[in-house]
Amino acid sequence: ETGVTQSPTHLIKTRGQQVTLRCSSQSGHNTVSWYQQALGQGPQFIFQYYREEENGRGNFPPRFSGLQFPNYSSELNVNALELDDSALYLCASSSRNEQFFGPGTRLTVL
Amino acid sequence: GQQVMQIPQYQHVQEGEDFTTYCNSSTTLSNIQWYKQRPGGHPVFLIQLVKSGEVKKQKRLTFQFGEAKKNSSLHITATQTTDVGTYFCAGPANSGYALNFGKGTSLLVTP
């Protein structure tokens, strides 16, 4: 176990809805990254937060947004859900270069 | 932007056979990391390579980083059913500790 937790485990939404996913990072890790992993693909970097500020972003539209809180936990928000947003969403907290992944949230958009 | 490519996409071996997956980057990497993801699980860190030409071993797993720091390989000797999963290589993205992952090589081992 990495100590990184995510909630919920599974989620079903319909197109156009909004979703919030949550992540608690490993103790002492102040950097959290979010990834989207479509079926059969590698994780794709969405964005990263360091000390409550966005610290880099991948090739995802603005309807993907996030927050990091003073305790370094984090949220990923996705607005106007599309069918292609169906994926496993992973958060990872970082110690130096090693990423510790949480178990993920499986999002299904119908 | 940087792209990380892996081959093969799938590999099916008999238990006891060897397995190798290859990773190539479009740009020079400061380091490369390898992760393993079991079916239904999440990526788990295996190793990081930093130096040109570096070779590291973990029991039956051997990791290499190319001299030009643009390619890497993972070799498993005498595979076991516990080796089943998808192996990803990943290079640093432009942001902090974020990573660019390859698409992975899925390994199936049959007894």
XYZ file of C-alpha atoms in Angstrom, chain A residues 2-89:
88
model
C 1.261 3.450 -0.934
C -0.757 5.467 1.581
C -2.464 7.352 -1.249
C -6.235 7.040 -1.113
C -8.872 8.044 -3.626
C -12.638 8.334 -3.505
C -14.969 7.220 -4.783
C -13.803 3.883 -6.153
C -16.346 3.824 -8.944
C -18.669 6.442 -10.356
C -21.280 6.521 -13.088
C -22.348 9.840 -14.602
C -24.234 10.954 -17.663
C -22.976 13.186 -20.417
C -23.028 16.877 -19.491
C -22.828 16.307 -15.748
C -20.020 17.427 -13.471
C -17.865 15.221 -11.247
C -15.450 15.726 -8.355
C -12.833 13.127 -7.506
C -10.769 13.215 -4.340
C -7.273 12.178 -3.368
C -5.386 12.077 -0.088
C -1.668 12.054 -0.636
C 0.945 10.097 1.237
C 2.073 11.736 4.443
C 4.779 14.315 3.854
C 4.256 14.551 0.091
C 3.408 18.092 -1.008
C 3.085 17.354 -4.731
C 0.062 15.663 -6.247
C -0.381 14.752 -9.910
C -3.520 13.576 -11.660
C -3.554 11.169 -14.575
C -6.250 9.798 -16.865
C -5.855 6.204 -17.980
C -8.147 5.057 -20.760
C -8.605 1.336 -21.255
C -5.505 -0.245 -22.756
C -3.494 2.973 -22.586
C -0.809 4.411 -20.381
C -1.638 7.110 -17.841
C -1.893 10.578 -19.394
C -0.786 13.550 -17.293
C -3.613 15.985 -16.543
C -2.016 18.440 -14.097
C 0.096 18.710 -10.996
C -0.266 20.682 -7.788
C 2.540 21.800 -5.527
C 1.779 23.587 -2.276
C -1.744 24.455 -3.407
C -0.712 25.926 -6.762
C -1.061 24.324 -10.200
C 2.473 23.432 -11.237
C 2.064 22.223 -14.786
C -0.646 20.917 -17.037
C -0.935 18.317 -19.758
C -3.003 18.485 -22.918
C -6.429 18.589 -21.280
C -9.157 21.240 -21.792
C -10.078 23.824 -19.128
C -13.139 21.828 -18.086
C -10.613 19.691 -16.200
C -9.699 21.678 -13.105
C -8.314 20.962 -9.693
C -7.538 22.084 -6.195
C -5.004 21.257 -3.558
C -5.720 21.911 0.090
C -3.369 22.932 2.939
C -3.136 19.291 4.059
C -1.994 18.465 0.469
C -5.121 16.477 -0.374
C -6.492 17.257 -3.793
C -9.593 17.311 -5.956
C -10.072 16.827 -9.665
C -13.181 18.435 -11.151
C -14.487 17.691 -14.600
C -17.327 19.768 -16.047
C -19.573 18.995 -18.999
C -18.667 15.318 -19.034
C -18.188 13.645 -22.392
C -18.324 9.951 -23.237
C -14.554 9.951 -23.855
C -13.972 11.021 -20.259
C -14.717 7.437 -19.224
C -11.452 6.217 -17.757
C -9.517 5.346 -14.627
C -8.414 8.542 -12.882
